[in-house]
mmCIF file of C-alpha atoms and ligand atoms in Angstrom:
data_model
loop_
_atom_site.group_PDB
_atom_site.id
_atom_site.type_symbol
_atom_site.label_atom_id
_atom_site.label_comp_id
_atom_site.label_asym_id
_atom_site.label_seq_id
_atom_site.Cartn_x
_atom_site.Cartn_y
_atom_site.Cartn_z
ATOM 1 C CA UNK A 25 43.501 -49.049 -68.659
ATOM 2 C CA UNK A 26 42.494 -49.888 -64.591
ATOM 3 C CA UNK A 27 43.332 -46.501 -62.424
ATOM 4 C CA UNK A 28 45.286 -47.069 -59.090
ATOM 5 C CA UNK A 29 42.889 -45.502 -57.258
ATOM 6 C CA UNK A 30 38.548 -45.282 -57.193
ATOM 7 C CA UNK A 31 36.719 -41.944 -56.473
ATOM 8 C CA UNK A 32 34.694 -41.764 -52.844
ATOM 9 C CA UNK A 33 32.399 -39.266 -51.426
ATOM 10 C CA UNK A 34 32.119 -35.530 -52.820
ATOM 11 C CA UNK A 35 33.802 -33.458 -50.967
ATOM 12 C CA UNK A 36 33.170 -30.022 -52.821
ATOM 13 C CA UNK A 37 31.036 -28.987 -55.039
ATOM 14 C CA UNK A 38 31.511 -25.788 -57.018
ATOM 15 C CA UNK A 39 27.604 -25.271 -59.256
ATOM 16 C CA UNK A 40 27.185 -22.378 -62.002
ATOM 17 C CA UNK A 41 29.550 -19.914 -60.092
ATOM 18 C CA UNK A 42 29.030 -16.276 -61.320
ATOM 19 C CA UNK A 43 30.306 -13.320 -60.297
ATOM 20 C CA UNK A 44 29.792 -10.217 -61.767
ATOM 21 C CA UNK A 45 31.143 -6.280 -60.783
ATOM 22 C CA UNK A 46 30.508 -3.873 -64.519
ATOM 23 C CA UNK A 47 31.034 -7.090 -66.135
ATOM 24 C CA UNK A 48 31.074 -10.967 -65.877
ATOM 25 C CA UNK A 49 34.389 -12.325 -63.866
ATOM 26 C CA UNK A 50 33.256 -15.830 -63.601
ATOM 27 C CA UNK A 51 31.032 -17.134 -65.874
ATOM 28 C CA UNK A 52 29.719 -20.320 -64.713
ATOM 29 C CA UNK A 53 32.365 -21.704 -63.271
ATOM 30 C CA UNK A 54 31.883 -25.171 -62.028
ATOM 31 C CA UNK A 55 33.457 -28.469 -60.582
ATOM 32 C CA UNK A 56 34.240 -31.130 -58.003
ATOM 33 C CA UNK A 57 36.028 -32.824 -56.097
ATOM 34 C CA UNK A 58 36.232 -36.111 -54.701
ATOM 35 C CA UNK A 59 37.609 -38.068 -52.294
ATOM 36 C CA UNK A 60 40.273 -39.896 -53.837
ATOM 37 C CA UNK A 61 40.476 -43.700 -52.309
ATOM 38 C CA UNK A 62 44.417 -45.149 -53.114
ATOM 39 C CA UNK A 63 44.342 -49.113 -51.839
ATOM 40 C CA UNK A 64 46.847 -49.127 -49.045
ATOM 41 C CA UNK A 65 47.257 -45.502 -48.781
ATOM 42 C CA UNK A 66 46.170 -42.384 -47.028
ATOM 43 C CA UNK A 67 45.612 -40.078 -50.385
ATOM 44 C CA UNK A 68 44.575 -36.548 -49.321
ATOM 45 C CA UNK A 69 42.890 -34.692 -52.741
ATOM 46 C CA UNK A 70 45.466 -32.033 -54.801
ATOM 47 C CA UNK A 71 43.310 -29.656 -56.756
ATOM 48 C CA UNK A 72 45.942 -26.172 -59.021
ATOM 49 C CA UNK A 73 44.074 -23.845 -59.788
ATOM 50 C CA UNK A 74 46.299 -22.261 -63.494
ATOM 51 C CA UNK A 75 45.145 -19.491 -64.908
ATOM 52 C CA UNK A 76 46.606 -16.089 -66.877
ATOM 53 C CA UNK A 77 46.695 -13.310 -64.249
ATOM 54 C CA UNK A 78 43.244 -11.455 -64.372
ATOM 55 C CA UNK A 79 41.238 -14.067 -65.435
ATOM 56 C CA UNK A 80 39.607 -14.462 -61.813
ATOM 57 C CA UNK A 81 41.490 -16.659 -60.017
ATOM 58 C CA UNK A 82 41.220 -14.332 -56.938
ATOM 59 C CA UNK A 83 37.741 -14.280 -57.284
ATOM 60 C CA UNK A 84 36.914 -17.768 -57.307
ATOM 61 C CA UNK A 85 38.737 -18.813 -54.364
ATOM 62 C CA UNK A 86 37.218 -16.164 -52.191
ATOM 63 C CA UNK A 87 34.321 -17.445 -52.911
ATOM 64 C CA UNK A 88 35.741 -21.219 -52.970
ATOM 65 C CA UNK A 89 36.286 -19.759 -49.313
ATOM 66 C CA UNK A 90 33.386 -18.278 -48.227
ATOM 67 C CA UNK A 91 34.563 -14.858 -48.085
ATOM 68 C CA UNK A 92 32.123 -13.686 -51.206
ATOM 69 C CA UNK A 93 29.125 -14.797 -52.252
ATOM 70 C CA UNK A 94 28.671 -15.458 -55.917
ATOM 71 C CA UNK A 95 25.928 -13.593 -57.401
ATOM 72 C CA UNK A 96 24.492 -16.635 -58.922
ATOM 73 C CA UNK A 97 25.427 -20.380 -57.865
ATOM 74 C CA UNK A 98 26.610 -22.040 -55.122
ATOM 75 C CA UNK A 99 30.125 -23.629 -53.017
ATOM 76 C CA UNK A 100 28.635 -26.566 -51.052
ATOM 77 C CA UNK A 101 30.797 -28.865 -48.866
ATOM 78 C CA UNK A 102 30.630 -32.162 -48.661
ATOM 79 C CA UNK A 103 27.257 -32.681 -50.453
ATOM 80 C CA UNK A 104 25.441 -30.614 -48.269
ATOM 81 C CA UNK A 105 23.191 -28.478 -49.528
ATOM 82 C CA UNK A 106 23.807 -25.274 -47.707
ATOM 83 C CA UNK A 107 26.695 -22.937 -49.268
ATOM 84 C CA UNK A 108 30.467 -23.101 -47.945
ATOM 85 C CA UNK A 109 30.435 -20.944 -44.634
ATOM 86 C CA UNK A 110 33.419 -19.020 -43.645
ATOM 87 C CA UNK A 111 35.941 -19.913 -41.419
ATOM 88 C CA UNK A 112 34.992 -23.855 -42.844
ATOM 89 C CA UNK A 113 37.751 -23.831 -45.722
ATOM 90 C CA UNK A 114 40.790 -22.860 -43.620
ATOM 91 C CA UNK A 115 43.200 -20.473 -45.921
ATOM 92 C CA UNK A 116 47.201 -20.165 -46.449
ATOM 93 C CA UNK A 117 47.377 -16.106 -47.644
ATOM 94 C CA UNK A 118 50.618 -15.401 -49.022
ATOM 95 C CA UNK A 119 52.078 -13.910 -46.209
ATOM 96 C CA UNK A 120 50.737 -16.103 -43.311
ATOM 97 C CA UNK A 121 49.102 -13.456 -40.745
ATOM 98 C CA UNK A 122 50.009 -15.352 -37.285
ATOM 99 C CA UNK A 123 50.092 -13.446 -34.241
ATOM 100 C CA UNK A 124 53.402 -12.512 -33.977
ATOM 101 C CA UNK A 125 53.277 -12.033 -30.224
ATOM 102 C CA UNK A 126 52.247 -15.442 -29.706
ATOM 103 C CA UNK A 127 54.918 -18.502 -29.567
ATOM 104 C CA UNK A 128 54.018 -20.871 -32.116
ATOM 105 C CA UNK A 129 52.496 -23.178 -29.897
ATOM 106 C CA UNK A 130 50.439 -20.306 -28.957
ATOM 107 C CA UNK A 131 49.101 -19.446 -32.212
ATOM 108 C CA UNK A 132 48.140 -22.992 -32.800
ATOM 109 C CA UNK A 133 46.479 -22.976 -28.921
ATOM 110 C CA UNK A 134 44.328 -20.486 -30.147
ATOM 111 C CA UNK A 135 43.085 -22.064 -33.043
ATOM 112 C CA UNK A 136 42.596 -25.183 -32.101
ATOM 113 C CA UNK A 137 40.944 -23.854 -29.129
ATOM 114 C CA UNK A 138 38.053 -23.041 -31.155
ATOM 115 C CA UNK A 139 37.373 -26.748 -32.207
ATOM 116 C CA UNK A 140 38.169 -28.658 -29.383
ATOM 117 C CA UNK A 141 35.767 -30.100 -26.979
ATOM 118 C CA UNK A 142 38.531 -30.035 -23.591
ATOM 119 C CA UNK A 143 42.459 -28.245 -22.907
ATOM 120 C CA UNK A 144 43.930 -31.040 -23.559
ATOM 121 C CA UNK A 145 42.602 -32.362 -26.771
ATOM 122 C CA UNK A 146 43.663 -28.941 -28.312
ATOM 123 C CA UNK A 147 47.257 -29.653 -26.930
ATOM 124 C CA UNK A 148 47.440 -33.040 -28.825
ATOM 125 C CA UNK A 149 46.084 -32.142 -31.349
ATOM 126 C CA UNK A 150 49.040 -29.369 -31.856
ATOM 127 C CA UNK A 151 51.413 -31.124 -30.425
ATOM 128 C CA UNK A 152 50.604 -34.270 -33.538
ATOM 129 C CA UNK A 153 50.613 -30.984 -36.045
ATOM 130 C CA UNK A 154 54.042 -30.000 -35.248
ATOM 131 C CA UNK A 155 55.351 -33.277 -34.842
ATOM 132 C CA UNK A 156 53.967 -34.123 -38.173
ATOM 133 C CA UNK A 157 55.694 -31.083 -39.493
ATOM 134 C CA UNK A 158 59.091 -31.886 -37.772
ATOM 135 C CA UNK A 159 58.723 -28.374 -35.795
ATOM 136 C CA UNK A 160 58.273 -29.075 -31.828
ATOM 137 C CA UNK A 161 61.816 -27.348 -30.991
ATOM 138 C CA UNK A 162 60.067 -23.858 -32.488
ATOM 139 C CA UNK A 163 57.349 -24.105 -30.357
ATOM 140 C CA UNK A 164 58.520 -21.956 -28.128
ATOM 141 C CA UNK A 165 60.065 -19.515 -31.173
ATOM 142 C CA UNK A 166 57.717 -16.070 -31.989
ATOM 143 C CA UNK A 167 56.730 -16.044 -35.327
ATOM 144 C CA UNK A 168 58.832 -13.202 -36.249
ATOM 145 C CA UNK A 169 62.544 -15.482 -35.696
ATOM 146 C CA UNK A 170 61.249 -18.412 -38.108
ATOM 147 C CA UNK A 171 62.362 -19.271 -41.520
ATOM 148 C CA UNK A 172 59.724 -18.193 -44.453
ATOM 149 C CA UNK A 173 59.539 -21.821 -44.441
ATOM 150 C CA UNK A 174 58.692 -22.436 -40.899
ATOM 151 C CA UNK A 175 56.191 -19.500 -40.871
ATOM 152 C CA UNK A 176 53.974 -21.461 -43.506
ATOM 153 C CA UNK A 177 53.841 -24.262 -41.847
ATOM 154 C CA UNK A 178 52.391 -23.205 -38.972
ATOM 155 C CA UNK A 179 50.257 -20.949 -40.672
ATOM 156 C CA UNK A 180 48.903 -24.328 -42.885
ATOM 157 C CA UNK A 181 49.063 -26.458 -39.086
ATOM 158 C CA UNK A 182 46.745 -23.268 -37.982
ATOM 159 C CA UNK A 183 44.460 -23.626 -40.430
ATOM 160 C CA UNK A 184 43.896 -27.112 -40.283
ATOM 161 C CA UNK A 185 43.071 -26.857 -36.931
ATOM 162 C CA UNK A 186 39.887 -24.785 -37.034
ATOM 163 C CA UNK A 187 38.780 -25.348 -39.905
ATOM 164 C CA UNK A 188 37.348 -29.137 -41.555
ATOM 165 C CA UNK A 189 39.922 -30.622 -43.650
ATOM 166 C CA UNK A 190 39.842 -28.293 -46.657
ATOM 167 C CA UNK A 191 42.693 -25.648 -47.230
ATOM 168 C CA UNK A 192 42.969 -23.242 -49.782
ATOM 169 C CA UNK A 193 46.667 -21.482 -50.309
ATOM 170 C CA UNK A 194 47.330 -18.559 -52.754
ATOM 171 C CA UNK A 195 50.357 -18.715 -54.747
ATOM 172 C CA UNK A 196 52.464 -20.129 -52.284
ATOM 173 C CA UNK A 197 55.807 -20.717 -54.556
ATOM 174 C CA UNK A 198 55.642 -16.920 -56.043
ATOM 175 C CA UNK A 199 58.860 -15.351 -54.906
ATOM 176 C CA UNK A 200 60.655 -18.398 -54.194
ATOM 177 C CA UNK A 201 63.854 -20.102 -55.010
ATOM 178 C CA UNK A 202 63.888 -23.867 -55.853
ATOM 179 C CA UNK A 203 64.995 -25.445 -53.272
ATOM 180 C CA UNK A 204 62.230 -23.341 -51.430
ATOM 181 C CA UNK A 205 59.717 -24.145 -54.112
ATOM 182 C CA UNK A 206 60.682 -27.973 -53.577
ATOM 183 C CA UNK A 207 60.062 -28.020 -49.984
ATOM 184 C CA UNK A 208 56.813 -26.015 -50.326
ATOM 185 C CA UNK A 209 56.019 -28.588 -52.418
ATOM 186 C CA UNK A 210 57.295 -31.590 -49.859
ATOM 187 C CA UNK A 211 54.688 -29.630 -47.425
ATOM 188 C CA UNK A 212 51.787 -30.122 -49.568
ATOM 189 C CA UNK A 213 52.646 -33.437 -50.344
ATOM 190 C CA UNK A 214 52.822 -34.368 -46.768
ATOM 191 C CA UNK A 215 49.809 -32.657 -45.697
ATOM 192 C CA UNK A 216 47.819 -34.017 -48.551
ATOM 193 C CA UNK A 217 48.822 -37.651 -47.257
ATOM 194 C CA UNK A 218 48.444 -37.207 -43.218
ATOM 195 C CA UNK A 219 44.250 -37.838 -43.533
ATOM 196 C CA UNK A 220 42.819 -38.881 -47.102
ATOM 197 C CA UNK A 221 39.793 -36.156 -46.334
ATOM 198 C CA UNK A 222 42.903 -33.505 -46.421
ATOM 199 C CA UNK A 223 41.726 -31.736 -49.374
ATOM 200 C CA UNK A 224 44.039 -28.517 -50.931
ATOM 201 C CA UNK A 225 43.406 -26.287 -53.617
ATOM 202 C CA UNK A 226 46.350 -24.665 -54.479
ATOM 203 C CA UNK A 227 45.872 -20.896 -56.607
ATOM 204 C CA UNK A 228 49.165 -20.815 -58.676
ATOM 205 C CA UNK A 229 51.174 -19.698 -61.955
ATOM 206 C CA UNK A 230 53.706 -22.422 -61.457
ATOM 207 C CA UNK A 231 53.064 -24.459 -63.498
ATOM 208 C CA UNK A 232 55.755 -26.796 -63.105
ATOM 209 C CA UNK A 233 55.043 -26.933 -59.006
ATOM 210 C CA UNK A 234 51.418 -27.837 -59.859
ATOM 211 C CA UNK A 235 51.667 -30.496 -62.020
ATOM 212 C CA UNK A 236 54.182 -31.591 -59.352
ATOM 213 C CA UNK A 237 51.696 -31.411 -56.721
ATOM 214 C CA UNK A 238 48.393 -31.951 -57.853
ATOM 215 C CA UNK A 239 45.958 -34.906 -58.905
ATOM 216 C CA UNK A 240 44.288 -32.440 -60.653
ATOM 217 C CA UNK A 241 44.160 -29.275 -62.529
ATOM 218 C CA UNK A 242 41.817 -26.691 -63.169
ATOM 219 C CA UNK A 243 41.900 -24.410 -66.146
ATOM 220 C CA UNK A 244 40.703 -21.281 -65.760
ATOM 221 C CA UNK A 245 40.309 -18.793 -69.281
ATOM 222 C CA UNK A 246 38.166 -16.957 -71.323
ATOM 223 C CA UNK A 247 36.402 -17.682 -74.443
ATOM 224 C CA UNK A 248 37.351 -14.946 -77.989
ATOM 225 C CA UNK A 249 35.522 -13.446 -80.084
ATOM 226 C CA UNK A 250 35.771 -14.105 -84.113
ATOM 227 C CA UNK A 251 38.260 -10.701 -83.545
ATOM 228 C CA UNK A 252 40.090 -12.866 -81.142
ATOM 229 C CA UNK A 253 39.663 -10.514 -78.634
ATOM 230 C CA UNK A 254 39.252 -12.081 -74.829
ATOM 231 C CA UNK A 255 35.244 -11.578 -74.347
ATOM 232 C CA UNK A 256 34.828 -11.491 -69.958
ATOM 233 C CA UNK A 257 33.823 -14.311 -67.634
ATOM 234 C CA UNK A 258 35.870 -17.005 -67.336
ATOM 235 C CA UNK A 259 34.774 -20.686 -66.402
ATOM 236 C CA UNK A 260 37.162 -24.206 -66.422
ATOM 237 C CA UNK A 261 38.295 -24.099 -69.354
ATOM 238 C CA UNK A 262 40.187 -27.569 -69.163
ATOM 239 C CA UNK A 263 39.737 -29.846 -66.783
ATOM 240 C CA UNK A 264 43.350 -32.510 -66.296
ATOM 241 C CA UNK A 265 42.900 -35.085 -64.612
ATOM 242 C CA UNK A 266 46.651 -36.021 -63.598
ATOM 243 C CA UNK A 267 45.901 -39.074 -61.680
ATOM 244 C CA UNK A 268 44.249 -40.954 -65.012
ATOM 245 C CA UNK A 269 47.162 -39.949 -66.624
ATOM 246 C CA UNK A 270 49.525 -41.619 -64.383
ATOM 247 C CA UNK A 271 51.336 -38.365 -63.306
ATOM 248 C CA UNK A 272 50.329 -38.018 -59.779
ATOM 249 C CA UNK A 273 51.783 -38.935 -56.940
ATOM 250 C CA UNK A 274 55.131 -39.767 -58.554
ATOM 251 C CA UNK A 275 58.096 -38.349 -56.724
ATOM 252 C CA UNK A 276 60.385 -39.282 -59.576
ATOM 253 C CA UNK A 277 57.733 -36.717 -62.018
ATOM 254 C CA UNK A 278 60.176 -33.649 -63.118
ATOM 255 C CA UNK A 279 62.884 -36.172 -64.880
ATOM 256 C CA UNK A 280 60.432 -38.174 -67.216
ATOM 257 C CA UNK A 281 59.423 -36.539 -70.372
ATOM 258 C CA UNK A 282 55.924 -36.419 -70.072
ATOM 259 C CA UNK A 283 56.423 -33.777 -67.141
ATOM 260 C CA UNK A 284 58.173 -31.549 -70.202
ATOM 261 C CA UNK A 285 55.516 -32.140 -72.174
ATOM 262 C CA UNK A 286 52.314 -31.585 -69.977
ATOM 263 C CA UNK A 287 54.635 -28.046 -68.351
ATOM 264 C CA UNK A 288 54.712 -26.527 -72.364
ATOM 265 C CA UNK A 289 51.363 -27.906 -73.186
ATOM 266 C CA UNK A 290 49.506 -26.047 -70.626
ATOM 267 C CA UNK A 291 51.824 -22.551 -70.838
ATOM 268 C CA UNK A 292 50.801 -23.151 -74.698
ATOM 269 C CA UNK A 293 47.060 -22.975 -73.752
ATOM 270 C CA UNK A 294 47.900 -20.431 -70.895
ATOM 271 C CA UNK A 295 48.530 -18.109 -74.316
ATOM 272 C CA UNK A 296 45.114 -18.648 -75.789
ATOM 273 C CA UNK A 297 43.438 -17.415 -72.452
HETATM 274 N N1 ATP B 6 35.764 -5.480 -56.018
HETATM 275 C C1 ATP B 6 35.535 -5.474 -57.885
HETATM 276 N N2 ATP B 6 34.952 -4.766 -58.493
HETATM 277 C C2 ATP B 6 35.361 -4.611 -59.707
HETATM 278 N N3 ATP B 6 35.993 -5.825 -60.563
HETATM 279 C C3 ATP B 6 36.734 -6.482 -59.853
HETATM 280 C C4 ATP B 6 36.579 -6.157 -58.041
HETATM 281 N N4 ATP B 6 37.728 -7.401 -57.916
HETATM 282 C C5 ATP B 6 38.428 -8.014 -59.098
HETATM 283 N N5 ATP B 6 37.611 -7.033 -60.237
HETATM 284 C C6 ATP B 6 38.409 -8.078 -61.604
HETATM 285 O O1 ATP B 6 37.788 -9.175 -61.375
HETATM 286 C C7 ATP B 6 38.731 -9.366 -62.541
HETATM 287 C C8 ATP B 6 39.573 -10.673 -61.790
HETATM 288 O O2 ATP B 6 40.402 -10.554 -60.687
HETATM 289 P P1 ATP B 6 41.440 -11.264 -60.100
HETATM 290 O O3 ATP B 6 41.814 -10.806 -58.968
HETATM 291 O O4 ATP B 6 40.177 -12.597 -59.248
HETATM 292 O O5 ATP B 6 42.549 -12.106 -61.119
HETATM 293 P P2 ATP B 6 43.543 -13.139 -61.006
HETATM 294 O O6 ATP B 6 43.068 -14.118 -61.886
HETATM 295 O O7 ATP B 6 43.295 -13.483 -59.056
HETATM 296 O O8 ATP B 6 44.576 -12.444 -61.465
HETATM 297 P P3 ATP B 6 46.762 -12.152 -60.579
HETATM 298 O O9 ATP B 6 46.703 -13.524 -61.322
HETATM 299 O O10 ATP B 6 46.811 -11.294 -61.211
HETATM 300 O O11 ATP B 6 46.530 -12.016 -59.512
HETATM 301 C C9 ATP B 6 40.532 -8.339 -62.695
HETATM 302 O O12 ATP B 6 40.068 -7.903 -64.117
HETATM 303 C C10 ATP B 6 40.140 -7.414 -61.150
HETATM 304 O O13 ATP B 6 40.106 -5.892 -61.837
#
């Protein structure tokens, strides 16, 4: 079967990342993200990192964000030899920390000013993102006056302004009702299609939302010993290339039987990890 895309440059390399405390938490985690190229489309990358509770997703998240150095191994961006530095990957945390004493515009300008050559350039970049997220009329509002979804979009815009196309999102669906989840999925898809280099890694437990937004799923898990007990030290046990499987970028994915089959298969796999 001919795939409707090709792969370009390497954007992210996770190379045998190990994290240990009193016991191994991550054991030689490796993975790569390449630039997806779809003819006539501006298509970014969305990878969802799934795995059972306590398996080590947050530890890997921190390593990818450059917030924590692995015990061994490395995370590198854009084919570089040096390790990722804090700030290069935007982090959208669960509570969307914003400056509450600044307006939406003020919050965005703080971020844009750090990475723009002139104030006018910063202004243009902020305006473009507000337009992209249909939030121009909230520019003068303060974060506490926004809905959760609006705050999340400001946090995403802020991180896109100060990082270089990489966004890490921590459990963006937790505690949301189905309608709100759909909106978050739409926001992530929209961000991924704003620039072909935009690369979003979403850490989530939400299997259905993950299948809706991702081109690739990484499942973090552990091995079991002969007695069926989990062995410490997780690695990426499964990689599902949804793009190759014909399950990515389909706005009607939820109405297809493959969607339900994939969700059921993943949940079954979770139980073993
Ligand atoms: N500073 C630390 N010292 C020792 N152990 C730690 C430390 N930080 C995390 N751990 C352990 O690492 C393991 C993985 O934790 P982590 O928070 O990454 O899991 P997770 O997959 O994100 O879980 P959840 O989905 O519940 O958030 C846990 O067993 C945790 O106790």
